[in-house]
PDB file of C-alpha atoms in Angstrom:
ATOM      1  CA  MET A   1     108.239 -19.862  86.254  1.00 45.00           C
ATOM      2  CA  GLY A   2     104.775 -18.913  86.901  1.00 47.00           C
ATOM      3  CA  ALA A   3     104.805 -15.179  85.897  1.00 47.00           C
ATOM      4  CA  ALA A   4     101.588 -13.949  84.831  1.00 47.00           C
ATOM      5  CA  VAL A   5     100.604 -12.757  81.630  1.00 42.00           C
ATOM      6  CA  SER A   6      97.896 -10.028  80.674  1.00 42.00           C
ATOM      7  CA  LEU A   7      96.179  -9.994  77.468  1.00 41.00           C
ATOM      8  CA  PRO A   8      95.371  -8.662  74.926  1.00 40.00           C
ATOM      9  CA  SER A   9      98.297  -6.241  75.599  1.00 40.00           C
ATOM     10  CA  TRP A  10     100.950  -8.532  74.544  1.00 39.00           C
ATOM     11  CA  TYR A  11     104.449  -7.951  75.323  1.00 42.00           C
ATOM     12  CA  SER A  12     106.933  -8.380  72.449  1.00 45.00           C
ATOM     13  CA  LEU A  13     110.027 -10.334  72.187  1.00 46.00           C
ATOM     14  CA  ARG A  14     111.533  -7.216  70.870  1.00 42.00           C
ATOM     15  CA  THR A  15     110.496  -5.246  74.300  1.00 41.00           C
ATOM     16  CA  VAL A  16     111.951  -8.180  76.313  1.00 40.00           C
ATOM     17  CA  SER A  17     115.054  -8.331  74.566  1.00 43.00           C
ATOM     18  CA  ARG A  18     115.813  -4.663  74.958  1.00 39.00           C
ATOM     19  CA  PHE A  19     117.041  -5.380  78.517  1.00 36.00           C
ATOM     20  CA  ARG A  20     119.297  -8.730  77.426  1.00 40.00           C
ATOM     21  CA  CYS A  21     122.932  -8.209  77.385  1.00 39.00           C
ATOM     22  CA  ARG A  22     123.715  -8.864  73.769  1.00 38.00           C
ATOM     23  CA  VAL A  23     127.416  -9.442  74.170  1.00 34.00           C
ATOM     24  CA  THR A  24     126.716 -12.038  76.833  1.00 41.00           C
ATOM     25  CA  ASN A  25     123.820 -13.675  74.763  1.00 44.00           C
ATOM     26  CA  GLY A  26     125.932 -13.889  71.751  1.00 41.00           C
ATOM     27  CA  LEU A  27     128.759 -15.595  73.668  1.00 37.00           C
ATOM     28  CA  ARG A  28     126.190 -17.946  75.269  1.00 43.00           C
ATOM     29  CA  ASP A  29     124.400 -18.861  71.815  1.00 46.00           C
ATOM     30  CA  SER A  30     128.089 -19.604  70.294  1.00 40.00           C
ATOM     31  CA  ARG A  31     128.576 -22.037  73.179  1.00 44.00           C
ATOM     32  CA  ASN A  32     125.184 -23.619  72.673  1.00 46.00           C
ATOM     33  CA  PHE A  33     125.728 -24.297  68.969  1.00 42.00           C
ATOM     34  CA  LYS A  34     128.756 -25.933  69.543  1.00 39.00           C
ATOM     35  CA  SER A  35     127.136 -28.385  72.057  1.00 40.00           C
ATOM     36  CA  LEU A  36     123.994 -29.095  70.026  1.00 40.00           C
ATOM     37  CA  PRO A  37     122.951 -32.952  70.642  1.00 39.00           C
ATOM     38  CA  THR A  38     124.314 -35.193  68.069  1.00 35.00           C
ATOM     39  CA  SER A  39     120.847 -36.272  67.321  1.00 38.00           C
ATOM     40  CA  THR A  40     119.739 -32.531  66.368  1.00 40.00           C
ATOM     41  CA  THR A  41     120.847 -32.012  62.676  1.00 40.00           C
ATOM     42  CA  ILE A  42     120.284 -28.427  62.560  1.00 40.00           C
ATOM     43  CA  ASP A  43     123.849 -27.623  61.515  1.00 38.00           C
ATOM     44  CA  GLN A  44     123.740 -29.866  58.462  1.00 36.00           C
ATOM     45  CA  PRO A  45     121.810 -29.363  55.127  1.00 33.00           C
ATOM     46  CA  THR A  46     118.752 -31.317  55.422  1.00 33.00           C
ATOM     47  CA  GLU A  47     116.778 -30.221  52.087  1.00 32.00           C
ATOM     48  CA  GLN A  48     117.863 -33.461  50.265  1.00 29.00           C
ATOM     49  CA  THR A  49     117.090 -35.770  53.226  1.00 26.00           C
ATOM     50  CA  GLY A  50     114.009 -34.394  54.921  1.00 30.00           C
ATOM     51  CA  ILE A  51     113.182 -34.512  58.299  1.00 29.00           C
ATOM     52  CA  GLU A  52     112.078 -38.207  58.891  1.00 35.00           C
ATOM     53  CA  SER A  53     115.544 -39.548  57.697  1.00 35.00           C
ATOM     54  CA  THR A  54     117.214 -37.486  60.487  1.00 43.00           C
ATOM     55  CA  THR A  55     115.211 -38.593  63.352  1.00 49.00           C
ATOM     56  CA  SER A  56     113.897 -41.786  64.998  1.00 58.00           C
ATOM     57  CA  GLY A  57     110.905 -42.722  66.518  1.00 72.00           C
ATOM     58  CA  ARG A  58     107.235 -41.875  65.507  1.00 85.00           C
ATOM     59  CA  GLN A  59     106.447 -38.694  63.978  1.00 92.00           C
ATOM     60  CA  ARG A  60     103.251 -36.984  65.465  1.00 94.00           C
ATOM     61  CA  VAL A  61     104.348 -33.594  66.462  1.00 98.00           C
ATOM     62  CA  SER A  62     103.517 -30.887  63.657  1.00 98.00           C
ATOM     63  CA  ALA A  63     106.583 -29.385  61.936  1.00 98.00           C
ATOM     64  CA  LEU A  64     104.922 -26.208  62.245  1.00 98.00           C
ATOM     65  CA  VAL A  65     105.843 -26.460  65.859  1.00 98.00           C
ATOM     66  CA  ALA A  66     109.312 -26.695  65.163  1.00 98.00           C
ATOM     67  CA  LEU A  67     109.161 -23.982  62.532  1.00 98.00           C
ATOM     68  CA  THR A  68     107.652 -21.545  65.021  1.00 98.00           C
ATOM     69  CA  ILE A  69     110.225 -22.316  67.501  1.00 97.00           C
ATOM     70  CA  LEU A  70     113.027 -21.684  65.208  1.00 96.00           C
ATOM     71  CA  GLU A  71     111.194 -18.323  63.785  1.00 96.00           C
ATOM     72  CA  VAL A  72     111.105 -17.025  66.941  1.00 95.00           C
ATOM     73  CA  LEU A  73     114.565 -17.824  68.047  1.00 92.00           C
ATOM     74  CA  GLN A  74     115.471 -16.094  64.855  1.00 90.00           C
ATOM     75  CA  ALA A  75     113.243 -13.021  65.424  1.00 89.00           C
ATOM     76  CA  SER A  76     114.686 -12.683  69.036  1.00 87.00           C
ATOM     77  CA  ASP A  77     118.152 -12.594  67.806  1.00 81.00           C
ATOM     78  CA  ARG A  78     117.722 -10.126  64.947  1.00 75.00           C
ATOM     79  CA  PRO A  79     119.043  -6.623  65.939  1.00 69.00           C
ATOM     80  CA  PHE A  80     116.907  -3.584  66.356  1.00 60.00           C
ATOM     81  CA  GLU A  81     119.048  -1.522  64.258  1.00 55.00           C
ATOM     82  CA  VAL A  82     120.822  -2.614  61.169  1.00 53.00           C
ATOM     83  CA  PHE A  83     122.997  -0.265  59.070  1.00 50.00           C
ATOM     84  CA  GLU A  84     122.322   0.183  55.367  1.00 57.00           C
ATOM     85  CA  GLU A  85     124.238  -2.789  53.809  1.00 59.00           C
ATOM     86  CA  GLU A  86     125.133  -4.720  56.787  1.00 54.00           C
ATOM     87  CA  ASP A  87     125.825  -8.351  56.507  1.00 60.00           C
ATOM     88  CA  THR A  88     124.822  -9.359  59.967  1.00 54.00           C
ATOM     89  CA  SER A  89     125.945 -13.103  59.448  1.00 54.00           C
ATOM     90  CA  ILE A  90     129.209 -11.478  59.395  1.00 55.00           C
ATOM     91  CA  THR A  91     129.003  -8.862  62.010  1.00 53.00           C
ATOM     92  CA  MET A  92     126.806 -10.764  64.389  1.00 48.00           C
ATOM     93  CA  PRO A  93     127.896 -14.175  63.563  1.00 45.00           C
ATOM     94  CA  ARG A  94     127.591 -15.622  67.198  1.00 55.00           C
ATOM     95  CA  ARG A  95     123.776 -15.243  67.356  1.00 68.00           C
ATOM     96  CA  LEU A  96     122.402 -18.738  66.953  1.00 66.00           C
ATOM     97  CA  GLY A  97     119.309 -17.312  65.400  1.00 63.00           C
ATOM     98  CA  LEU A  98     120.958 -15.550  62.498  1.00 68.00           C
ATOM     99  CA  SER A  99     123.255 -18.516  61.709  1.00 71.00           C
ATOM    100  CA  ASP A 100     123.260 -20.083  58.245  1.00 78.00           C
ATOM    101  CA  ALA A 101     122.365 -23.456  59.834  1.00 82.00           C
ATOM    102  CA  VAL A 102     119.108 -22.061  61.383  1.00 86.00           C
ATOM    103  CA  GLU A 103     118.033 -20.563  58.422  1.00 90.00           C
ATOM    104  CA  ARG A 104     118.622 -23.538  56.355  1.00 93.00           C
ATOM    105  CA  ARG A 105     116.387 -25.512  58.752  1.00 94.00           C
ATOM    106  CA  ILE A 106     113.872 -23.060  58.786  1.00 95.00           C
ATOM    107  CA  ARG A 107     113.349 -23.517  55.001  1.00 96.00           C
ATOM    108  CA  THR A 108     113.342 -27.225  55.605  1.00 96.00           C
ATOM    109  CA  TYR A 109     110.361 -26.997  58.053  1.00 97.00           C
ATOM    110  CA  GLN A 110     108.658 -24.436  56.008  1.00 97.00           C
ATOM    111  CA  LYS A 111     108.640 -27.261  53.382  1.00 97.00           C
ATOM    112  CA  GLU A 112     107.482 -29.933  55.753  1.00 97.00           C
ATOM    113  CA  THR A 113     104.792 -27.599  57.182  1.00 98.00           C
ATOM    114  CA  ARG A 114     103.297 -27.140  53.807  1.00 98.00           C
ATOM    115  CA  LYS A 115     103.319 -30.945  53.315  1.00 97.00           C
ATOM    116  CA  GLY A 116     101.493 -31.533  56.557  1.00 96.00           C
ATOM    117  CA  ASN A 117     104.415 -33.543  57.837  1.00 97.00           C
ATOM    118  CA  LYS A 118     105.388 -34.411  61.422  1.00 97.00           C
ATOM    119  CA  ILE A 119     108.490 -34.747  63.368  1.00 98.00           C
ATOM    120  CA  SER A 120     109.251 -37.033  66.336  1.00 97.00           C
ATOM    121  CA  ASP A 121     109.344 -36.282  70.256  1.00 96.00           C
ATOM    122  CA  GLU A 122     113.167 -36.583  70.221  1.00 96.00           C
ATOM    123  CA  GLU A 123     113.228 -33.913  67.293  1.00 97.00           C
ATOM    124  CA  PHE A 124     111.150 -31.510  69.485  1.00 98.00           C
ATOM    125  CA  ALA A 125     112.892 -32.328  72.504  1.00 97.00           C
ATOM    126  CA  ASP A 126     116.384 -31.349  70.720  1.00 95.00           C
ATOM    127  CA  LEU A 127     114.844 -28.080  69.770  1.00 96.00           C
ATOM    128  CA  VAL A 128     113.550 -27.582  73.190  1.00 97.00           C
ATOM    129  CA  ARG A 129     116.881 -28.131  74.665  1.00 94.00           C
ATOM    130  CA  LEU A 130     118.299 -25.801  72.280  1.00 91.00           C
ATOM    131  CA  VAL A 131     115.997 -23.058  73.498  1.00 94.00           C
ATOM    132  CA  VAL A 132     116.320 -23.913  77.254  1.00 93.00           C
ATOM    133  CA  LYS A 133     120.029 -23.044  77.170  1.00 90.00           C
ATOM    134  CA  ARG A 134     118.969 -19.456  76.631  1.00 90.00           C
ATOM    135  CA  PRO A 135     118.491 -16.928  79.294  1.00 91.00           C
ATOM    136  CA  ASP A 136     115.360 -15.747  77.390  1.00 92.00           C
ATOM    137  CA  ALA A 137     113.995 -19.108  77.142  1.00 95.00           C
ATOM    138  CA  ARG A 138     110.616 -18.574  78.794  1.00 97.00           C
ATOM    139  CA  ALA A 139     109.967 -15.663  76.499  1.00 97.00           C
ATOM    140  CA  ILE A 140     110.561 -17.513  73.381  1.00 97.00           C
ATOM    141  CA  PHE A 141     108.146 -20.421  74.358  1.00 98.00           C
ATOM    142  CA  LEU A 142     105.632 -18.010  75.432  1.00 98.00           C
ATOM    143  CA  GLU A 143     105.802 -16.276  72.095  1.00 98.00           C
ATOM    144  CA  CYS A 144     105.663 -19.801  70.356  1.00 98.00           C
ATOM    145  CA  GLY A 145     102.541 -20.565  72.169  1.00 98.00           C
ATOM    146  CA  ALA A 146     100.882 -17.408  71.248  1.00 97.00           C
ATOM    147  CA  ARG A 147     101.826 -17.913  67.488  1.00 98.00           C
ATOM    148  CA  LEU A 148     100.754 -21.434  67.584  1.00 98.00           C
ATOM    149  CA  ALA A 149      97.230 -20.372  68.675  1.00 96.00           C
ATOM    150  CA  GLY A 150      96.525 -19.913  65.327  1.00 90.00           C
ATOM    151  CA  LYS A 151      94.178 -17.355  63.551  1.00 85.00           C
ATOM    152  CA  LEU A 152      91.283 -16.937  66.075  1.00 76.00           C
ATOM    153  CA  PRO A 153      87.801 -15.365  65.144  1.00 69.00           C
ATOM    154  CA  ARG A 154      87.105 -11.919  66.357  1.00 66.00           C
ATOM    155  CA  ARG A 155      86.220 -11.658  69.718  1.00 58.00           C
ATOM    156  CA  PRO A 156      82.473 -11.657  69.965  1.00 60.00           C
ATOM    157  CA  GLY A 157      81.042  -9.074  71.916  1.00 67.00           C
ATOM    158  CA  LEU A 158      77.329 -10.163  72.501  1.00 70.00           C
ATOM    159  CA  MET A 159      78.354 -13.809  73.206  1.00 79.00           C
ATOM    160  CA  PRO A 160      77.700 -14.751  76.728  1.00 88.00           C
ATOM    161  CA  ARG A 161      80.838 -15.279  78.799  1.00 88.00           C
ATOM    162  CA  ARG A 162      80.322 -18.547  79.871  1.00 90.00           C
ATOM    163  CA  LEU A 163      79.869 -19.830  76.346  1.00 90.00           C
ATOM    164  CA  GLY A 164      83.015 -17.936  75.138  1.00 90.00           C
ATOM    165  CA  LEU A 165      84.866 -19.930  77.881  1.00 92.00           C
ATOM    166  CA  ALA A 166      83.612 -22.943  76.828  1.00 93.00           C
ATOM    167  CA  LEU A 167      84.621 -22.347  73.179  1.00 92.00           C
ATOM    168  CA  ALA A 168      88.069 -21.280  74.242  1.00 94.00           C
ATOM    169  CA  LYS A 169      88.708 -24.620  76.089  1.00 96.00           C
ATOM    170  CA  ARG A 170      87.675 -26.711  73.017  1.00 95.00           C
ATOM    171  CA  ARG A 171      89.781 -24.445  70.734  1.00 95.00           C
ATOM    172  CA  VAL A 172      92.899 -25.265  73.090  1.00 97.00           C
ATOM    173  CA  ARG A 173      91.855 -28.859  73.151  1.00 97.00           C
ATOM    174  CA  LYS A 174      91.825 -29.200  69.686  1.00 96.00           C
ATOM    175  CA  ARG A 175      94.857 -27.059  68.720  1.00 97.00           C
ATOM    176  CA  LEU A 176      96.931 -28.842  71.359  1.00 98.00           C
ATOM    177  CA  ARG A 177      95.795 -32.326  69.876  1.00 97.00           C
ATOM    178  CA  ALA A 178      96.556 -30.982  66.140  1.00 97.00           C
ATOM    179  CA  LEU A 179      99.956 -29.653  67.254  1.00 98.00           C
ATOM    180  CA  PHE A 180     101.472 -32.414  69.079  1.00 98.00           C
ATOM    181  CA  GLY A 181      99.434 -35.695  67.937  1.00 96.00           C
ATOM    182  CA  ARG A 182      97.893 -36.544  71.294  1.00 96.00           C
ATOM    183  CA  ARG A 183      95.666 -35.368  73.941  1.00 95.00           C
ATOM    184  CA  ILE A 184      97.570 -32.540  76.228  1.00 95.00           C
ATOM    185  CA  GLY A 185      96.143 -32.465  79.753  1.00 94.00           C
ATOM    186  CA  GLY A 186      92.276 -31.834  80.324  1.00 95.00           C
ATOM    187  CA  PHE A 187      90.177 -29.124  81.644  1.00 95.00           C
ATOM    188  CA  ALA A 188      88.907 -29.399  85.040  1.00 83.00           C
ATOM    189  CA  ASP A 189      85.287 -28.613  85.656  1.00 80.00           C
ATOM    190  CA  GLY A 190      84.117 -25.139  85.959  1.00 79.00           C
ATOM    191  CA  GLY A 191      86.775 -22.212  84.706  1.00 87.00           C
ATOM    192  CA  PHE A 192      89.393 -22.149  82.628  1.00 95.00           C
ATOM    193  CA  ILE A 193      92.121 -24.514  84.139  1.00 96.00           C
ATOM    194  CA  LEU A 194      94.091 -26.767  82.132  1.00 97.00           C
ATOM    195  CA  GLU A 195      95.896 -29.800  84.124  1.00 96.00           C
ATOM    196  CA  GLY A 196      98.304 -32.617  83.038  1.00 96.00           C
ATOM    197  CA  ARG A 197     100.884 -34.873  84.378  1.00 94.00           C
ATOM    198  CA  SER A 198     104.290 -36.049  82.746  1.00 93.00           C
ATOM    199  CA  LEU A 199     103.442 -34.101  79.516  1.00 95.00           C
ATOM    200  CA  LEU A 200     105.621 -33.786  76.397  1.00 95.00           C
ATOM    201  CA  PHE A 201     106.923 -30.297  77.530  1.00 96.00           C
ATOM    202  CA  ILE A 202     108.271 -31.645  81.175  1.00 94.00           C
ATOM    203  CA  GLN A 203     109.617 -34.766  79.505  1.00 94.00           C
ATOM    204  CA  SER A 204     111.494 -32.437  77.046  1.00 95.00           C
ATOM    205  CA  ASP A 205     112.660 -29.716  79.675  1.00 94.00           C
ATOM    206  CA  SER A 206     112.711 -30.995  83.394  1.00 92.00           C
ATOM    207  CA  GLY A 207     113.362 -27.264  84.308  1.00 95.00           C
ATOM    208  CA  GLY A 208     109.519 -26.404  83.143  1.00 96.00           C
ATOM    209  CA  ASP A 209     110.282 -23.446  80.799  1.00 97.00           C
ATOM    210  CA  ALA A 210     108.905 -25.121  77.878  1.00 97.00           C
ATOM    211  CA  CYS A 211     105.610 -25.058  79.724  1.00 98.00           C
ATOM    212  CA  SER A 212     105.242 -21.449  78.962  1.00 98.00           C
ATOM    213  CA  LEU A 213     104.545 -22.546  75.199  1.00 98.00           C
ATOM    214  CA  VAL A 214     101.105 -23.755  76.844  1.00 98.00           C
ATOM    215  CA  LEU A 215     100.782 -20.755  78.771  1.00 98.00           C
ATOM    216  CA  GLY A 216     101.226 -18.665  75.664  1.00 98.00           C
ATOM    217  CA  LEU A 217      98.709 -20.876  73.733  1.00 98.00           C
ATOM    218  CA  CYS A 218      95.991 -20.660  76.328  1.00 98.00           C
ATOM    219  CA  SER A 219      96.600 -17.053  76.864  1.00 97.00           C
ATOM    220  CA  ALA A 220      96.123 -16.018  73.306  1.00 96.00           C
ATOM    221  CA  THR A 221      93.167 -18.210  72.806  1.00 95.00           C
ATOM    222  CA  LEU A 222      91.341 -16.904  75.856  1.00 93.00           C
ATOM    223  CA  SER A 223      92.036 -13.347  74.577  1.00 91.00           C
ATOM    224  CA  GLY A 224      90.573 -14.022  71.154  1.00 89.00           C
ATOM    225  CA  SER A 225      87.490 -15.639  72.776  1.00 90.00           C
ATOM    226  CA  ILE A 226      86.118 -13.483  75.443  1.00 89.00           C
ATOM    227  CA  GLN A 227      86.277  -9.747  76.500  1.00 88.00           C
ATOM    228  CA  ASP A 228      88.096  -8.905  79.560  1.00 89.00           C
ATOM    229  CA  PRO A 229      89.828 -12.215  79.653  1.00 91.00           C
ATOM    230  CA  PRO A 230      91.661 -13.047  83.103  1.00 92.00           C
ATOM    231  CA  THR A 231      95.226 -13.173  83.721  1.00 95.00           C
ATOM    232  CA  ILE A 232      96.492 -16.635  83.072  1.00 96.00           C
ATOM    233  CA  SER A 233      99.452 -18.328  84.966  1.00 97.00           C
ATOM    234  CA  HIS A 234     101.355 -21.445  85.016  1.00 97.00           C
ATOM    235  CA  ILE A 235     100.072 -21.746  88.686  1.00 96.00           C
ATOM    236  CA  ALA A 236     101.607 -25.441  89.108  1.00 97.00           C
ATOM    237  CA  CYS A 237     104.595 -27.337  87.736  1.00 97.00           C
ATOM    238  CA  GLU A 238     105.967 -30.816  88.140  1.00 96.00           C
ATOM    239  CA  ALA A 239     109.426 -28.692  87.831  1.00 96.00           C
ATOM    240  CA  ARG A 240     108.559 -27.102  91.077  1.00 95.00           C
ATOM    241  CA  GLU A 241     107.816 -30.214  92.559  1.00 94.00           C
ATOM    242  CA  ASP A 242     103.978 -30.154  92.275  1.00 96.00           C
ATOM    243  CA  GLU A 243     101.832 -33.179  91.501  1.00 95.00           C
ATOM    244  CA  TYR A 244     100.874 -31.849  87.902  1.00 94.00           C
ATOM    245  CA  CYS A 245     101.199 -29.111  85.906  1.00 97.00           C
ATOM    246  CA  ARG A 246      98.295 -26.427  85.854  1.00 96.00           C
ATOM    247  CA  TRP A 247      97.596 -23.229  83.897  1.00 98.00           C
ATOM    248  CA  GLY A 248      94.440 -21.112  84.672  1.00 96.00           C
ATOM    249  CA  PRO A 249      93.796 -17.670  86.490  1.00 94.00           C
ATOM    250  CA  GLN A 250      96.066 -16.930  89.613  1.00 81.00           C
TER     251      GLN A 250
END
């Protein structure tokens, strides 16, 4: 928790993954797949039933969030080198991200995203719990946040820095509301400091890894809004027994 991220020189999941033990992660993913919560229907075909029929509660989290989580999971498990005509579903069956079940659910979420549909908080929490069992959970959520920041305008070279910061905060507020269907924290007066208590991320993951999704989104947005952006960190977290979660310059 709390590791700083410097932008715009983004690390990549492929770089992070080079340092993982593939065999250990593969065995761990296999165990995770077997222990999925019963409320998560990722191992069942859902093309016919759709998301709403497999979840309970109010749907207000964008299906794009779920799609992005599984796409990043899949990308992180994809091997760097594949022999010609190699079927990774056979040669690397224990990697959850490469399983047929994940591929089926990705296709479902792609359809739901195109329709502008939502998922429930419970379904989002199930996906979060699927990721936090992995040793690379923070890296996955960080990449998810960067992708969910969306397409940003080119960094304006002549815009005053103060105006650029104001626009970045506005973009983060609007994007988080659009993705999660509610206000996610608020910015303190002055610089780029986002704060919130009892947020959906802590409710879904008491360990705090899921908070890296907000970190990735904030960092990517700020990088696309001003020149020479400061390094953004998760400087306080309820998972560390702080009073609230806070993202901002170290």
